[in-house]
Coordinates of C-alpha atoms in Angstrom, one line a residue:
M81 CA 0.2 0.0 0.2
K82 CA 1.4 3.6 -1.1
K83 CA 2.5 5.6 1.9
L84 CA 1.9 8.7 0.0
K85 CA 1.5 11.7 2.3
L86 CA -0.6 14.7 1.6
H87 CA -1.8 17.4 3.5
I88 CA -3.6 20.7 2.2
Y89 CA -4.6 23.3 4.6
A90 CA -7.9 25.3 4.1
I91 CA -7.6 28.9 3.9
A92 CA -9.8 31.4 5.5
C93 CA -9.0 34.4 3.3
L94 CA -6.8 35.0 0.5
T95 CA -4.1 37.4 1.5
L96 CA -1.4 38.3 -0.8
V97 CA 1.1 40.8 -0.4
I98 CA 3.2 41.1 -3.5
S99 CA 6.5 43.3 -3.6
C100 CA 6.2 44.3 -7.4
D101 CA 3.6 45.7 -9.5
S102 CA 4.0 43.0 -12.1
D103 CA 3.3 40.1 -9.8
D104 CA 0.0 41.8 -8.7
K105 CA -0.9 42.0 -12.5
V106 CA -0.3 38.3 -13.0
L107 CA -2.5 37.3 -9.9
D108 CA -5.4 39.9 -11.1
E109 CA -5.2 38.3 -14.6
V110 CA -5.6 34.6 -12.9
L111 CA -8.2 35.4 -10.7
E112 CA -10.3 37.8 -12.9
T113 CA -9.8 36.4 -16.3
Y114 CA -10.2 32.6 -15.4
T115 CA -13.5 32.3 -13.6
S116 CA -12.3 28.5 -12.4
G117 CA -9.2 30.3 -11.1
A118 CA -7.1 28.1 -9.0
V119 CA -3.5 27.3 -8.7
L120 CA -1.3 24.9 -6.6
R121 CA 2.0 27.0 -6.3
T122 CA 5.3 24.8 -6.0
L123 CA 7.2 26.0 -2.9
D124 CA 9.9 23.4 -2.9
S125 CA 10.5 20.1 -4.7
S126 CA 13.5 17.5 -4.3
G127 CA 14.2 13.8 -5.2
S128 CA 15.5 12.1 -8.2
F129 CA 14.9 8.3 -9.4
D130 CA 17.4 5.8 -10.9
M131 CA 16.8 2.2 -12.3
F132 CA 18.1 0.4 -9.4
R133 CA 17.0 2.3 -6.3
T134 CA 13.5 1.9 -5.9
D135 CA 13.1 3.5 -2.1
R136 CA 14.3 6.7 -3.5
T137 CA 11.7 9.5 -2.7
F138 CA 10.3 12.4 -4.6
A139 CA 8.9 15.1 -2.4
V140 CA 6.9 18.4 -3.4
T141 CA 5.2 21.1 -1.3
V142 CA 2.7 23.3 -3.0
E143 CA 0.5 26.1 -1.9
E144 CA -3.0 26.4 -3.2
Q145 CA -4.6 30.1 -4.1
D146 CA -8.1 30.8 -5.0
D147 CA -10.7 33.5 -4.7
Q148 CA -13.2 31.9 -2.2
N149 CA -11.2 31.3 0.8
G150 CA -10.7 27.6 -0.1
E151 CA -14.6 26.7 0.8
L152 CA -15.0 25.1 -2.3
I153 CA -12.1 22.8 -2.3
D154 CA -13.6 19.3 -2.7
R155 CA -10.5 16.7 -3.4
V156 CA -7.4 16.4 -5.0
D157 CA -6.9 13.6 -7.5
I158 CA -3.6 12.1 -7.8
T159 CA -2.6 10.2 -11.3
V160 CA 0.7 8.6 -12.2
D161 CA 2.3 8.2 -15.9
F162 CA 5.2 5.8 -16.8
V163 CA 6.7 7.3 -20.3
D164 CA 8.6 4.7 -22.2
N165 CA 11.5 6.2 -24.0
N166 CA 13.2 2.6 -24.7
K167 CA 10.9 0.7 -26.7
E168 CA 13.3 -1.5 -28.3
G169 CA 13.0 -3.7 -25.3
A170 CA 11.5 -7.2 -25.1
T171 CA 8.5 -6.2 -23.8
G172 CA 8.0 -3.2 -26.5
D173 CA 6.2 0.1 -25.1
D174 CA 5.4 0.1 -21.8
T175 CA 3.8 3.3 -21.5
N176 CA 1.0 3.7 -19.4
L177 CA -0.5 6.9 -18.7
G178 CA -3.2 8.3 -16.0
V179 CA -3.2 5.5 -13.6
P180 CA -5.2 6.6 -10.4
F181 CA -2.5 6.9 -7.6
A182 CA -4.1 8.8 -4.4
T183 CA -7.0 11.0 -3.8
L184 CA -7.3 13.9 -0.8
T185 CA -10.8 14.8 0.4
A186 CA -11.9 18.1 2.0
S187 CA -11.5 16.5 5.2
D188 CA -7.6 16.6 4.7
F189 CA -7.3 20.6 4.4
T190 CA -5.5 22.6 6.7
I191 CA -4.3 26.0 7.1
G192 CA -0.5 26.5 6.7
E193 CA 2.0 29.0 8.2
R194 CA 1.5 31.5 5.7
G195 CA -2.0 31.5 5.9
L196 CA -2.7 29.8 2.7
P197 CA -3.5 26.0 1.8
T198 CA -0.3 24.0 1.8
A199 CA 0.6 20.7 0.7
D200 CA 3.4 18.2 1.3
F201 CA 3.3 14.9 -0.7
S202 CA 5.9 12.3 -1.3
Y203 CA 6.3 9.0 -3.0
T204 CA 8.9 6.3 -3.9
M205 CA 9.8 4.9 -7.1
A206 CA 8.6 1.3 -5.9
E207 CA 5.0 3.1 -4.7
A208 CA 4.9 4.5 -8.5
L209 CA 5.5 1.2 -10.2
T210 CA 3.4 -0.7 -8.0
A211 CA 0.5 1.6 -9.2
L212 CA 1.7 1.2 -12.8
G213 CA 2.1 -2.6 -13.0
I214 CA 5.5 -2.0 -14.5
D215 CA 8.3 -4.2 -13.1
L216 CA 11.9 -2.9 -12.6
T217 CA 13.6 -5.1 -15.0
E218 CA 11.4 -2.8 -17.8
V219 CA 12.7 0.4 -16.4
L220 CA 15.8 2.0 -18.2
P221 CA 17.6 5.1 -18.3
G222 CA 15.6 8.0 -19.9
D223 CA 12.2 6.6 -19.0
R224 CA 9.9 8.9 -17.1
I225 CA 7.7 9.0 -14.4
A226 CA 5.1 11.8 -13.6
I227 CA 2.6 12.8 -11.3
N228 CA -0.3 14.7 -12.2
L229 CA -2.5 16.7 -9.7
E230 CA -6.4 17.8 -10.3
L231 CA -7.9 19.9 -7.8
F232 CA -11.7 19.7 -7.5
F233 CA -14.1 22.0 -6.3
T234 CA -17.6 21.2 -4.7
D235 CA -19.6 23.0 -7.6
G236 CA -17.8 20.2 -10.1
R237 CA -15.2 22.5 -11.6
S238 CA -11.5 21.2 -11.8
F239 CA -8.1 22.5 -12.4
K240 CA -5.1 20.3 -14.0
A241 CA -2.1 21.2 -16.0
S242 CA -4.1 21.5 -19.2
D243 CA -6.4 24.2 -17.8
A244 CA -3.4 26.6 -16.6
A245 CA -1.8 29.2 -18.7
V246 CA 2.0 29.2 -19.2
T247 CA 2.2 32.3 -16.6
V248 CA 0.8 29.8 -14.3
T249 CA 2.6 26.6 -14.8
G250 CA 5.8 28.1 -15.3
G251 CA 5.9 31.6 -14.2
S252 CA 8.4 32.9 -11.9
F253 CA 5.7 33.8 -9.2
F254 CA 3.1 31.2 -9.5
S255 CA 5.1 28.1 -10.5
S256 CA 2.1 25.8 -10.7
P257 CA 2.8 22.8 -13.0
F258 CA -0.3 20.8 -11.6
A259 CA 2.7 18.0 -12.8
Y260 CA 5.9 16.7 -11.6
A261 CA 8.3 14.4 -14.0
L262 CA 11.2 12.7 -13.1
T263 CA 13.7 11.1 -15.8
I264 CA 15.3 8.1 -14.7
S265 CA 19.0 8.0 -14.5
D266 CA 20.9 4.8 -15.0
G267 CA 22.7 5.0 -11.4
I268 CA 26.0 4.1 -12.7
T269 CA 29.0 6.6 -12.8
F270 CA 30.9 5.4 -15.8
G271 CA 34.1 7.3 -16.5
K272 CA 36.6 7.1 -19.1
K273 CA 40.0 9.0 -18.9
G274 CA 42.1 8.9 -22.2
V275 CA 45.8 8.6 -21.8
F276 CA 46.0 10.0 -25.3
P277 CA 44.1 12.2 -27.6
K278 CA 41.4 10.2 -29.2
E279 CA 42.0 10.9 -32.8
V280 CA 43.7 9.4 -35.7
N281 CA 46.2 11.6 -37.7
T282 CA 46.5 10.8 -41.3
V283 CA 49.5 12.9 -42.2
P284 CA 52.4 10.4 -43.2
G285 CA 55.1 10.3 -40.4
E286 CA 53.4 12.0 -37.5
I287 CA 52.5 10.0 -34.2
L288 CA 49.7 7.6 -34.2
N289 CA 48.4 6.9 -30.9
D290 CA 46.9 3.7 -29.1
Y291 CA 43.3 4.3 -28.1
S292 CA 43.9 4.0 -24.4
V293 CA 41.5 4.8 -21.5
N294 CA 41.3 3.9 -17.7
I295 CA 37.8 2.8 -17.4
S296 CA 35.9 3.0 -13.8
I297 CA 32.5 1.9 -13.0
D298 CA 30.6 2.8 -9.7
D299 CA 27.1 1.7 -9.1
R300 CA 27.6 2.4 -5.3
E301 CA 27.0 -1.4 -4.5
G302 CA 31.1 -2.4 -5.5
G303 CA 29.7 -3.5 -8.9
D304 CA 27.2 -6.3 -7.4
L305 CA 24.3 -4.8 -9.5
L306 CA 26.3 -5.2 -12.8
E307 CA 27.3 -8.2 -14.6
T308 CA 29.3 -7.4 -18.2
L309 CA 30.9 -4.7 -19.8
N310 CA 30.8 -5.2 -23.5
I311 CA 33.1 -3.1 -26.0
Y312 CA 32.1 -2.4 -29.7
R313 CA 33.9 -0.9 -32.8
T314 CA 32.5 0.8 -35.9
F315 CA 34.2 2.3 -38.9
R316 CA 32.8 4.5 -41.3
D317 CA 34.2 4.9 -44.9
L318 CA 32.7 8.6 -45.7
T319 CA 35.3 9.5 -48.3
I320 CA 34.6 6.7 -50.8
G321 CA 36.9 6.5 -53.7
E322 CA 36.1 6.7 -57.6
D323 CA 36.5 2.9 -57.8
G324 CA 33.6 2.7 -55.4
T325 CA 35.5 0.6 -52.7
N326 CA 33.7 0.9 -49.2
L327 CA 36.1 0.0 -46.4
S328 CA 33.3 0.6 -43.7
Q329 CA 33.0 -1.8 -40.9
P330 CA 29.9 -2.8 -39.3
E331 CA 29.7 -2.7 -35.5
A332 CA 31.4 -5.4 -34.3
L333 CA 31.8 -6.6 -30.4
I334 CA 35.6 -6.3 -29.9
A335 CA 36.0 -7.1 -26.0
T336 CA 33.9 -8.5 -22.9
F337 CA 34.7 -8.0 -19.2
E338 CA 33.1 -9.5 -16.3
I339 CA 32.6 -6.9 -14.1
A340 CA 33.0 -8.7 -10.9
S341 CA 36.6 -9.7 -12.0
L342 CA 37.6 -6.1 -12.4
T343 CA 40.0 -4.3 -10.1
L344 CA 38.0 -3.1 -7.0
E345 CA 39.5 0.3 -5.6
V346 CA 38.1 1.5 -2.2
D347 CA 38.6 5.0 -0.5
P348 CA 40.2 3.6 2.9
D349 CA 39.4 7.0 4.5
D350 CA 35.4 6.6 3.5
E351 CA 33.9 4.1 5.6
D352 CA 30.4 4.0 3.4
D353 CA 32.4 3.5 0.0
S354 CA 31.8 0.2 -1.4
G355 CA 34.4 0.7 -4.2
T356 CA 34.8 1.6 -7.7
R357 CA 35.8 -1.3 -10.6
T358 CA 38.6 0.1 -12.9
L359 CA 40.0 -1.3 -16.0
S360 CA 42.7 -0.2 -18.4
Y361 CA 42.1 -0.7 -22.0
V362 CA 44.0 -0.5 -24.9
I363 CA 43.3 -0.5 -28.7
P364 CA 46.6 -0.7 -30.4
S365 CA 47.3 1.3 -33.7
T366 CA 50.0 1.2 -36.2
P367 CA 50.1 2.5 -39.6
G368 CA 49.5 -0.8 -41.4
D369 CA 46.7 -1.8 -38.6
V370 CA 44.5 1.5 -37.2
L371 CA 43.1 0.5 -34.1
S372 CA 42.9 -3.3 -34.8
T373 CA 40.6 -2.8 -37.9
G374 CA 43.0 -3.9 -40.5
I375 CA 42.6 -0.5 -42.3
T376 CA 46.0 0.8 -43.2
L377 CA 46.6 4.5 -42.4
D378 CA 47.1 5.4 -46.3
Q379 CA 43.6 3.9 -46.9
L380 CA 42.1 6.7 -44.6
A381 CA 41.0 10.3 -45.5
L382 CA 39.9 13.3 -43.8
G383 CA 36.1 12.9 -42.7
D384 CA 36.3 9.0 -42.2
D385 CA 35.9 8.0 -38.4
F386 CA 35.8 5.2 -36.2
S387 CA 33.4 4.8 -33.1
I388 CA 33.8 3.1 -29.9
R389 CA 30.4 2.1 -27.9
Y390 CA 30.6 0.6 -24.1
E391 CA 27.9 -1.6 -23.1
I392 CA 26.9 -2.6 -19.6
I393 CA 24.6 -5.4 -18.8
T394 CA 23.0 -5.5 -15.5
A395 CA 22.5 -8.4 -12.9
D396 CA 19.0 -8.6 -13.8
G397 CA 19.5 -8.3 -17.4
R398 CA 19.3 -4.8 -18.5
I399 CA 21.5 -3.0 -20.9
V400 CA 22.8 0.4 -20.3
T401 CA 24.4 2.2 -23.1
T402 CA 24.3 5.2 -25.6
D403 CA 25.0 5.7 -29.4
E404 CA 25.7 9.5 -29.3
G405 CA 29.0 10.9 -29.4
G406 CA 30.1 13.0 -26.6
T407 CA 28.1 10.7 -24.0
E408 CA 29.7 8.5 -21.6
Y409 CA 29.3 5.3 -23.3
F410 CA 30.2 6.4 -26.8
D411 CA 33.3 8.0 -28.4
V412 CA 34.0 9.1 -31.8
I413 CA 37.6 8.9 -33.1
P414 CA 38.0 11.4 -36.3
T415 CA 40.4 11.3 -38.6
T416 CA 42.7 14.4 -38.7
E417 CA 45.2 15.8 -40.9
C418 CA 47.4 17.8 -38.5
V419 CA 51.0 18.9 -39.6
Q420 CA 52.2 19.8 -35.7
L421 CA 54.2 22.9 -35.2
N422 CA 54.8 22.3 -31.5
L423 CA 56.8 19.6 -31.7
D424 CA 60.4 20.8 -30.8
T425 CA 59.3 24.6 -29.3
P426 CA 56.0 26.2 -28.3
V427 CA 54.2 28.3 -30.9
P428 CA 54.4 31.8 -29.8
G429 CA 51.2 33.9 -29.2
E430 CA 48.1 33.9 -27.2
Y431 CA 46.3 30.7 -26.1
T432 CA 42.7 30.8 -24.4
I433 CA 41.4 28.4 -22.1
E434 CA 37.6 27.8 -22.1
F435 CA 36.3 26.2 -18.7
E436 CA 33.3 24.5 -18.4
D437 CA 31.5 23.2 -15.2
S438 CA 28.0 21.1 -15.7
F439 CA 26.8 21.8 -12.3
G440 CA 27.2 25.5 -12.6
D441 CA 29.5 26.2 -9.2
G442 CA 33.0 26.5 -10.6
W443 CA 35.9 24.1 -10.6
D444 CA 35.7 22.9 -6.7
G445 CA 39.7 23.3 -6.5
A446 CA 40.6 21.8 -9.8
F447 CA 43.1 24.1 -11.9
I448 CA 45.3 24.1 -15.4
S449 CA 48.9 25.1 -14.3
V450 CA 50.6 26.7 -17.3
D451 CA 54.4 26.6 -17.1
I452 CA 56.4 28.9 -19.7
D453 CA 60.1 28.5 -19.2
G454 CA 60.0 27.3 -15.5
S455 CA 57.7 30.1 -14.5
S456 CA 54.1 28.7 -13.5
T457 CA 50.6 30.4 -13.5
D458 CA 47.5 28.5 -12.2
Y459 CA 44.0 29.1 -13.8
T460 CA 40.6 28.2 -12.8
L461 CA 36.9 28.7 -13.0
E462 CA 36.1 30.3 -9.6
S463 CA 32.2 30.1 -10.0
G464 CA 29.7 29.7 -12.7
S465 CA 29.2 26.9 -15.6
S466 CA 31.9 28.7 -17.9
G467 CA 34.3 31.1 -18.2
T468 CA 37.6 32.0 -20.5
T469 CA 41.0 33.2 -19.9
S470 CA 44.2 33.5 -21.8
F471 CA 48.1 33.5 -21.7
T472 CA 50.6 34.4 -24.1
V473 CA 53.6 32.4 -24.8
P474 CA 56.4 34.9 -26.2
E475 CA 58.6 34.7 -29.0
G476 CA 61.7 32.6 -28.3
A477 CA 60.1 30.7 -25.5
G478 CA 61.7 27.2 -25.3
S479 CA 59.3 25.3 -23.3
L480 CA 55.1 25.5 -22.7
I481 CA 53.8 22.6 -20.2
L482 CA 50.4 22.6 -19.5
T483 CA 49.1 20.4 -16.5
Y484 CA 45.4 19.7 -15.2
V485 CA 45.3 19.4 -11.2
D486 CA 42.2 17.7 -10.2
G487 CA 39.6 19.0 -7.6
S488 CA 36.3 17.7 -6.3
F489 CA 33.3 16.6 -8.4
E490 CA 35.4 15.8 -11.5
E491 CA 32.6 14.6 -13.5
E492 CA 31.5 18.3 -13.7
H493 CA 34.7 19.6 -15.2
S494 CA 35.6 20.2 -19.0
Y495 CA 37.8 22.4 -20.9
T496 CA 39.2 23.4 -24.1
I497 CA 42.7 24.9 -25.1
V498 CA 42.5 27.1 -28.2
D499 CA 45.8 27.8 -29.8
P500 CA 46.9 31.2 -31.5
N501 CA 45.5 30.1 -34.7
G502 CA 42.2 29.9 -33.2
L503 CA 42.1 26.1 -33.4
D504 CA 41.3 23.5 -30.7
A505 CA 44.8 22.3 -29.5
F506 CA 43.2 19.8 -26.7
A507 CA 39.8 19.1 -24.9
D508 CA 38.9 17.0 -22.4
G509 CA 36.2 16.0 -19.8
P510 CA 34.1 15.4 -18.1
N511 CA 36.4 13.6 -15.6
P512 CA 39.6 14.9 -17.2
N513 CA 42.8 13.3 -17.1
V514 CA 45.3 14.3 -14.4
G515 CA 48.8 15.3 -15.4
V516 CA 50.6 16.7 -18.5
I517 CA 47.9 18.1 -21.4
P518 CA 49.4 17.0 -24.6
I519 CA 48.5 20.1 -26.4
K520 CA 48.9 19.9 -30.4
V521 CA 49.2 23.1 -32.6
C522 CA 48.5 22.2 -36.1
Q523 CA 49.4 24.2 -39.1
P524 CA 46.3 26.2 -40.2
E525 CA 44.7 25.4 -43.8
D526 CA 45.6 28.1 -46.5

């Protein structure tokens, strides 16, 4: 039985003290223009769901406002939706909408601290799935669970999301969506730190690096929720020659690892740390066998690309993966044509560091150290989600060494180094490599 709590407080009179004229106008518009006017204003909300921990709770506090002192309130009906955004599974589309979840009657209404009817309610993912008739094994990252509220008056009128204007559902004052949706995450922290730049340089004589990554997998249970890591490779020949020869290779499984057999690293200073599974993985490259595909370097052209896709199979048989570049389980390895200018000495001029932080609170102690001929300066993102800084390498400089020093919440940090020609010399993150940054300054195209 659901343990859903919802206490809505009755209102003796509607007294609003609004500090600015614009809020007064919004309130007047709602109460005068809409004869059925009533809102459930969001005061606070918190919680998240992932595909493993069904005891997690979503909670929200709302505040009811109308022009009849709350005397017409009859009940609040609550329904729950499941939106299946992974329809390729064995059960197909499991979307289920508008399932009855709970009802609050007039006797549940009480006055809140602000003199307005307020509501605190919460529910767990397990409670929602039970009501929906959805088994946990059918839930995948990207699926969505939503709670919908419909407020009924004693005269038969009702108010739900589709009845409200944008100024009500999403406005800064009312913020009354009548619905709360949570997208389900995978519950896994999957990290890949590349030891070398992930690219294939087709210029003869230039260095051809292996694809080399340090992989970390943390399900907060020491890997017990997971079973297998699969790695797939694809090659796309996007520059087919005049003879029509297409060297493309379809996706193929190239490695499989039992997650329980991977190295378990535990933080000795954190008694709650169950450990992270780690793996160092390399796909070797030579001019005669690029990324172990059998493709030779002279068969490649600018525009071709390779891709590496990671797939985790959970202990209960679910598949976690992505197939888009820039996502954590998918790497695109492009071909480049770079005549490197900084092999022996640094290229003089102004360089730019572009910082990004996905959470928006700066770099949490991380920084990039720039050493020019033994003189070092540290640069970081003090606050916010993005920022830039620049440094200048003078003519005649003999050395330029950039080093990334990590801080907290490394999964939030990304950066790009732009060279004096306006080209990207290196980019990394989230979870950037710690240590020397191997910038590459290429000869600009004519």
